[in-house]
GROMACS .gro file of C-alpha atoms in nm:
model
  336
    1MET     CA    1   8.662   5.995  11.313
    2LYS     CA    2   8.943   5.927  11.555
    3ASN     CA    3   9.210   6.173  11.652
    4SER     CA    4   9.541   6.123  11.472
    5GLU     CA    5   9.852   6.312  11.572
    6LEU     CA    6  10.138   6.364  11.332
    7ILE     CA    7  10.465   6.305  11.510
    8SER     CA    8  10.644   6.515  11.250
    9ALA     CA    9  10.597   6.674  10.910
   10ARG     CA   10  10.876   6.795  10.688
   11ALA     CA   11  10.985   6.838  10.329
   12ASP     CA   12  11.320   6.689  10.231
   13VAL     CA   13  11.513   6.861   9.953
   14LEU     CA   14  11.716   6.604   9.764
   15ARG     CA   15  12.013   6.654   9.533
   16GLY     CA   16  12.148   6.345   9.360
   17GLY     CA   17  11.920   6.131   9.577
   18ARG     CA   18  12.066   6.263   9.901
   19ILE     CA   19  11.914   6.508  10.149
   20GLU     CA   20  12.060   6.856  10.116
   21SER     CA   21  11.804   7.060  10.311
   22VAL     CA   22  11.502   6.995  10.533
   23HIS     CA   23  11.199   7.218  10.591
   24HIS     CA   24  11.014   7.132  10.913
   25ALA     CA   25  10.646   7.224  10.944
   26GLU     CA   26  10.353   7.256  11.178
   27ILE     CA   27  10.023   7.130  11.039
   28SER     CA   28   9.675   7.157  11.188
   29VAL     CA   29   9.358   7.003  11.048
   30VAL     CA   30   9.033   7.096  11.221
   31ASN     CA   31   8.706   6.922  11.134
   32HIS     CA   32   8.345   7.044  11.132
   33GLU     CA   33   8.315   6.977  11.506
   34ASP     CA   34   8.615   7.205  11.575
   35LYS     CA   35   8.828   6.904  11.667
   36GLU     CA   36   9.192   6.896  11.565
   37ILE     CA   37   9.198   6.557  11.396
   38LEU     CA   38   9.543   6.570  11.239
   39HIS     CA   39   9.829   6.776  11.372
   40THR     CA   40  10.194   6.818  11.456
   41PRO     CA   41  10.296   6.866  11.820
   42ASP     CA   42  10.319   7.246  11.828
   43THR     CA   43  10.008   7.384  11.657
   44GLY     CA   44   9.983   7.633  11.942
   45LEU     CA   45  10.276   7.809  11.775
   46PHE     CA   46  10.190   8.169  11.692
   47THR     CA   47  10.287   8.323  11.361
   48TYR     CA   48  10.154   8.582  11.119
   49LEU     CA   49   9.867   8.502  10.884
   50ARG     CA   50  10.019   8.708  10.602
   51SER     CA   51   9.818   8.677  10.279
   52SER     CA   52   9.632   8.369  10.406
   53ALA     CA   53   9.412   8.627  10.580
   54LYS     CA   54   9.280   8.773  10.254
   55PRO     CA   55   8.958   8.569  10.220
   56PHE     CA   56   8.860   8.684  10.568
   57GLN     CA   57   8.967   9.044  10.516
   58ALA     CA   58   8.744   9.052  10.208
   59THR     CA   59   8.433   8.963  10.409
   60VAL     CA   60   8.399   9.327  10.518
   61ILE     CA   61   8.320   9.417  10.156
   62LEU     CA   62   8.014   9.195  10.186
   63ASP     CA   63   7.927   9.261  10.551
   64THR     CA   64   7.901   9.636  10.490
   65GLY     CA   65   7.706   9.615  10.165
   66THR     CA   66   7.993   9.774   9.974
   67ASP     CA   67   7.949   9.518   9.697
   68LYS     CA   68   7.590   9.629   9.646
   69THR     CA   69   7.664  10.002   9.658
   70PHE     CA   70   7.923   9.975   9.381
   71ARG     CA   71   7.767   9.677   9.200
   72LEU     CA   72   8.087   9.479   9.230
   73PRO     CA   73   8.108   9.164   9.016
   74ASP     CA   74   8.223   8.850   9.193
   75SER     CA   75   8.537   8.849   8.979
   76TRP     CA   76   8.639   9.183   9.130
   77ILE     CA   77   8.587   9.052   9.483
   78ALA     CA   78   8.805   8.753   9.390
   79LEU     CA   79   9.088   9.002   9.332
   80ALA     CA   80   9.036   9.131   9.687
   81CYS     CA   81   9.114   8.775   9.802
   82ALA     CA   82   9.415   8.740   9.575
   83SER     CA   83   9.791   8.737   9.579
   84HIS     CA   84   9.778   8.784   9.206
   85ASN     CA   85  10.046   8.734   8.944
   86GLY     CA   86  10.011   9.081   8.797
   87GLU     CA   87   9.899   8.939   8.464
   88ALA     CA   88   9.692   9.155   8.228
   89VAL     CA   89   9.363   9.007   8.351
   90HIS     CA   90   9.448   9.093   8.713
   91ILE     CA   91   9.565   9.447   8.638
   92GLN     CA   92   9.261   9.526   8.424
   93ILE     CA   93   9.020   9.428   8.700
   94VAL     CA   94   9.200   9.623   8.971
   95ARG     CA   95   9.203   9.934   8.753
   96LYS     CA   96   8.833   9.898   8.674
   97TYR     CA   97   8.758   9.846   9.045
   98LEU     CA   98   8.948  10.163   9.140
   99LYS     CA   99   8.769  10.362   8.871
  100ARG     CA  100   8.430  10.232   8.990
  101ILE     CA  101   8.493  10.370   9.340
  102GLY     CA  102   8.620  10.702   9.211
  103LEU     CA  103   8.990  10.650   9.282
  104ASP     CA  104   9.309  10.581   9.088
  105GLU     CA  105   9.633  10.398   9.154
  106SER     CA  106   9.772  10.684   9.359
  107ALA     CA  107   9.533  10.583   9.640
  108LEU     CA  108   9.706  10.247   9.682
  109GLN     CA  109   9.955  10.244   9.970
  110CYS     CA  110  10.085   9.891   9.914
  111GLY     CA  111  10.405   9.990   9.738
  112SER     CA  112  10.510   9.806   9.424
  113HIS     CA  113  10.720   9.516   9.299
  114PRO     CA  114  10.770   9.331   8.969
  115PRO     CA  115  10.476   9.098   8.894
  116LEU     CA  116  10.480   8.759   9.065
  117ALA     CA  117  10.429   8.613   8.718
  118TYR     CA  118  10.807   8.641   8.678
  119SER     CA  119  10.924   8.519   9.018
  120ILE     CA  120  10.666   8.245   9.084
  121GLY     CA  121  10.451   8.200   8.774
  122GLY     CA  122  10.736   8.115   8.538
  123GLN     CA  123  10.673   8.401   8.296
  124LYS     CA  124  10.969   8.480   8.071
  125GLY     CA  125  11.082   8.811   7.929
  126ALA     CA  126  11.232   9.140   8.036
  127ILE     CA  127  11.121   9.297   8.363
  128LYS     CA  128  11.060   9.671   8.359
  129ALA     CA  129  11.264   9.897   8.581
  130GLU     CA  130  10.954  10.022   8.761
  131TYR     CA  131  10.597   9.910   8.821
  132SER     CA  132  10.307  10.105   8.968
  133PRO     CA  133  10.133   9.982   9.286
  134VAL     CA  134   9.858   9.814   9.085
  135PHE     CA  135  10.111   9.540   8.997
  136HIS     CA  136  10.165   9.458   9.365
  137ASN     CA  137  10.018   9.117   9.441
  138CYS     CA  138   9.807   9.274   9.718
  139SER     CA  139   9.660   9.557   9.509
  140GLY     CA  140   9.322   9.384   9.492
  141LYS     CA  141   9.305   9.356   9.871
  142HIS     CA  142   9.391   9.723   9.909
  143THR     CA  143   9.133   9.823   9.649
  144GLY     CA  144   8.875   9.623   9.843
  145MET     CA  145   8.962   9.807  10.164
  146LEU     CA  146   8.941  10.141   9.983
  147SER     CA  147   8.599  10.051   9.845
  148VAL     CA  148   8.471   9.989  10.198
  149CYS     CA  149   8.610  10.329  10.300
  150ARG     CA  150   8.424  10.496  10.014
  151HIS     CA  151   8.102  10.315  10.099
  152LEU     CA  152   8.120  10.408  10.468
  153GLY     CA  153   8.245  10.761  10.408
  154GLU     CA  154   8.569  10.694  10.596
  155ASP     CA  155   8.906  10.855  10.527
  156VAL     CA  156   9.090  10.685  10.240
  157ALA     CA  157   9.424  10.849  10.321
  158THR     CA  158   9.451  10.662  10.652
  159TYR     CA  159   9.290  10.333  10.545
  160LEU     CA  160   9.586  10.125  10.668
  161ASN     CA  161   9.603  10.271  11.019
  162PHE     CA  162   9.550  10.009  11.289
  163ASP     CA  163   9.270  10.218  11.443
  164HIS     CA  164   9.091  10.292  11.113
  165PRO     CA  165   8.727  10.170  11.128
  166VAL     CA  166   8.780   9.934  10.834
  167GLN     CA  167   9.087   9.775  10.993
  168LYS     CA  168   8.915   9.745  11.330
  169ALA     CA  169   8.625   9.564  11.163
  170ILE     CA  170   8.866   9.325  10.989
  171ARG     CA  171   9.057   9.256  11.310
  172GLU     CA  172   8.734   9.164  11.487
  173LYS     CA  173   8.651   8.917  11.209
  174ILE     CA  174   8.995   8.755  11.245
  175ARG     CA  175   8.948   8.729  11.621
  176LYS     CA  176   8.602   8.576  11.577
  177TYR     CA  177   8.699   8.317  11.317
  178SER     CA  178   9.030   8.215  11.480
  179GLY     CA  179   8.888   8.186  11.830
  180GLU     CA  180   9.188   8.374  11.969
  181THR     CA  181   9.125   8.596  12.272
  182THR     CA  182   9.356   8.867  12.142
  183VAL     CA  183   9.507   8.923  11.798
  184PRO     CA  184   9.831   9.126  11.802
  185LEU     CA  185   9.912   9.331  11.492
  186ALA     CA  186  10.220   9.417  11.288
  187LEU     CA  187  10.284   9.561  10.942
  188ASP     CA  188  10.259   9.323  10.648
  189GLY     CA  189  10.483   9.348  10.343
  190CYS     CA  190  10.215   9.558  10.176
  191THR     CA  191  10.186   9.787  10.484
  192ALA     CA  192   9.840   9.659  10.580
  193PRO     CA  193   9.788   9.526  10.934
  194VAL     CA  194   9.884   9.160  10.967
  195PHE     CA  195   9.756   8.927  11.238
  196TYR     CA  196   9.946   8.710  11.489
  197VAL     CA  197   9.748   8.387  11.527
  198SER     CA  198   9.825   8.028  11.626
  199VAL     CA  199   9.858   7.759  11.362
  200ARG     CA  200   9.554   7.592  11.515
  201GLY     CA  201   9.366   7.922  11.510
  202MET     CA  202   9.438   7.961  11.140
  203ALA     CA  203   9.301   7.612  11.076
  204ARG     CA  204   8.987   7.712  11.266
  205MET     CA  205   8.950   8.012  11.036
  206TYR     CA  206   8.959   7.789  10.731
  207ARG     CA  207   8.716   7.552  10.900
  208HIS     CA  208   8.469   7.842  10.916
  209LEU     CA  209   8.527   7.902  10.545
  210ALA     CA  210   8.469   7.533  10.467
  211LEU     CA  211   8.145   7.540  10.665
  212GLY     CA  212   8.028   7.873  10.523
  213SER     CA  213   7.967   7.974  10.884
  214ASP     CA  214   7.804   8.301  10.781
  215GLU     CA  215   7.664   8.451  10.462
  216SER     CA  216   7.981   8.644  10.382
  217LEU     CA  217   8.207   8.340  10.413
  218GLU     CA  218   7.972   8.136  10.196
  219ARG     CA  219   7.995   8.408   9.930
  220ILE     CA  220   8.374   8.414   9.956
  221TRP     CA  221   8.382   8.036   9.913
  222ASN     CA  222   8.169   8.058   9.598
  223ILE     CA  223   8.367   8.352   9.460
  224MET     CA  224   8.708   8.191   9.506
  225THR     CA  225   8.607   7.849   9.375
  226SER     CA  226   8.443   8.015   9.073
  227HIS     CA  227   8.744   8.236   8.994
  228PRO     CA  228   9.058   8.040   9.090
  229TYR     CA  229   9.272   8.200   8.819
  230LEU     CA  230   9.207   8.546   8.958
  231VAL     CA  231   9.319   8.441   9.307
  232ALA     CA  232   9.674   8.370   9.185
  233GLY     CA  233   9.738   8.294   8.817
  234LYS     CA  234   9.947   8.093   8.575
  235GLY     CA  235  10.185   7.843   8.731
  236ARG     CA  236  10.054   7.903   9.084
  237PHE     CA  237   9.965   7.621   9.321
  238ASP     CA  238   9.656   7.786   9.472
  239THR     CA  239   9.503   7.824   9.125
  240ALA     CA  240   9.598   7.471   9.018
  241LEU     CA  241   9.455   7.309   9.331
  242MET     CA  242   9.125   7.497   9.311
  243GLU     CA  243   9.089   7.428   8.938
  244ILE     CA  244   9.163   7.058   8.978
  245ALA     CA  245   8.948   7.016   9.292
  246ARG     CA  246   8.655   7.180   9.108
  247GLY     CA  247   8.464   7.338   9.394
  248LYS     CA  248   8.588   7.114   9.677
  249MET     CA  249   8.866   7.338   9.807
  250VAL     CA  250   8.977   7.694   9.864
  251ALA     CA  251   9.352   7.748   9.900
  252LYS     CA  252   9.535   8.066   9.996
  253VAL     CA  253   9.908   8.100  10.042
  254GLY     CA  254  10.081   8.351  10.265
  255ALA     CA  255  10.438   8.476  10.278
  256GLU     CA  256  10.697   8.317  10.508
  257GLY     CA  257  10.567   7.966  10.450
  258VAL     CA  258  10.199   7.990  10.546
  259GLN     CA  259   9.921   7.803  10.367
  260GLY     CA  260   9.550   7.788  10.442
  261CYS     CA  261   9.303   7.546  10.284
  262ALA     CA  262   8.930   7.492  10.331
  263VAL     CA  263   8.786   7.158  10.219
  264ARG     CA  264   8.429   7.048  10.140
  265LEU     CA  265   8.402   6.686  10.032
  266PRO     CA  266   8.109   6.510   9.861
  267ASP     CA  267   8.078   6.273  10.158
  268GLY     CA  268   7.994   6.569  10.383
  269ARG     CA  269   8.331   6.605  10.556
  270ARG     CA  270   8.456   6.959  10.614
  271PHE     CA  271   8.811   7.058  10.711
  272GLY     CA  272   9.013   7.365  10.783
  273ILE     CA  273   9.386   7.318  10.723
  274ASN     CA  274   9.684   7.535  10.804
  275ILE     CA  275  10.052   7.475  10.739
  276LYS     CA  276  10.343   7.682  10.868
  277ILE     CA  277  10.697   7.611  10.748
  278HIS     CA  278  10.935   7.690  11.033
  279ASP     CA  279  11.205   7.847  10.817
  280GLY     CA  280  10.951   8.036  10.604
  281ASN     CA  281  11.038   7.869  10.273
  282ARG     CA  282  10.728   7.845  10.055
  283ARG     CA  283  10.867   7.567   9.834
  284ALA     CA  284  10.767   7.313  10.099
  285LEU     CA  285  10.401   7.422  10.113
  286ALA     CA  286  10.249   7.254   9.809
  287PRO     CA  287  10.415   6.916   9.872
  288LEU     CA  288  10.300   6.914  10.234
  289LEU     CA  289   9.945   7.033  10.164
  290ILE     CA  290   9.896   6.770   9.896
  291GLU     CA  291  10.039   6.505  10.129
  292THR     CA  292   9.792   6.621  10.396
  293LEU     CA  293   9.499   6.602  10.152
  294ILE     CA  294   9.601   6.252  10.043
  295HIS     CA  295   9.633   6.149  10.409
  296LEU     CA  296   9.276   6.271  10.463
  297ASN     CA  297   9.149   6.088  10.153
  298ALA     CA  298   9.041   6.427  10.021
  299LEU     CA  299   9.185   6.383   9.670
  300THR     CA  300   9.091   6.127   9.408
  301SER     CA  301   9.373   5.936   9.241
  302GLU     CA  302   9.312   6.137   8.924
  303GLU     CA  303   9.334   6.467   9.113
  304ALA     CA  304   9.651   6.357   9.289
  305LYS     CA  305   9.806   6.259   8.956
  306LYS     CA  306   9.732   6.602   8.809
  307LEU     CA  307   9.893   6.764   9.113
  308GLU     CA  308  10.207   6.547   9.096
  309PRO     CA  309  10.431   6.833   8.971
  310PHE     CA  310  10.342   7.024   9.289
  311HIS     CA  311  10.346   6.717   9.516
  312HIS     CA  312  10.700   6.608   9.424
  313PRO     CA  313  10.854   6.910   9.249
  314THR     CA  314  11.151   6.843   9.025
  315LEU     CA  315  11.452   7.067   9.082
  316THR     CA  316  11.656   7.179   8.782
  317ASN     CA  317  11.965   7.393   8.744
  318HIS     CA  318  12.013   7.692   8.512
  319ALA     CA  319  12.122   7.463   8.230
  320GLY     CA  320  11.793   7.274   8.255
  321HIS     CA  321  11.939   6.958   8.405
  322ARG     CA  322  11.740   6.772   8.668
  323ILE     CA  323  11.937   6.781   8.991
  324GLY     CA  324  11.687   6.667   9.253
  325GLU     CA  325  11.338   6.691   9.398
  326ILE     CA  326  11.136   6.788   9.704
  327LEU     CA  327  10.967   6.508   9.898
  328PRO     CA  328  10.705   6.552  10.174
  329VAL     CA  329  10.759   6.325  10.473
  330PHE     CA  330  10.495   6.238  10.734
  331GLU     CA  331  10.558   6.022  11.038
  332SER     CA  332  10.220   5.957  11.192
  333LYS     CA  333  10.051   5.739  11.453
  334ALA     CA  334   9.745   5.655  11.246
  335ARG     CA  335   9.573   5.722  10.919
  336VAL     CA  336   9.246   5.920  10.947
   0.00000   0.00000   0.00000
């Protein structure tokens, strides 16, 4: 497979057939040989992993044997990898998980927000004035971290501290999988440590997931592909892509326009993909990831057709009138 550099990648936002806004992106695709086979010019750009880190953060549940100690079903571990919608199925599992490890919602230090089902998933109806932390899209991740604390006998009150043993173990995994020499930290929106990694480094992480480079990553692959609805939910792109791809892909979005994707194809090809939208707008992610997958011949025509609403999203106004669409645009030297 020859190298192929993308000159540019962007998503054009059209109103009335004319460009109104443009979202520029960096894209890195790394193959099984750790070669960047498809990329924009600046994949050395550093940014924060945000929730795209969750599949890798969850590996410590498996590395430490926490899953065995508490007899955790795979569906519960899927919630540790999730940015969930806060639907009933998600909340029920997180509450059961907390109960299994002898804790309740008061142990969660992620804060709270209205369920993503309303803001992203398209759910209708009245939003309550207040929600407990279990409704936070990261509550599964936090419950997973707390379960490792309980298994290891570490302090649960300080589980988010940068120097907490659980967080140090996670940071080392991020460093290992990304190939970065150092991994600076900051606070994520849920108050957990978040990792500063290059776009190319993120693609390398998802390459490791695609390869199942160790036993824990292979388990995470199987868990996420077996439980795509639990990873996000109704109306969410990550869930739709994994359901339609049927075991070929793992997708995980992150805030501020970050998207990771691991790909295993029947012909033996393996890819790690990362996309970063420069202005942080997530609406450009699905169109650009699907365009990348089509460019790589990673989707069948039937799969691409099913993903069309995400590939070229229709824009409507509050009266329900179609006013435009989002179009991914690649300018490349060669097709892979």
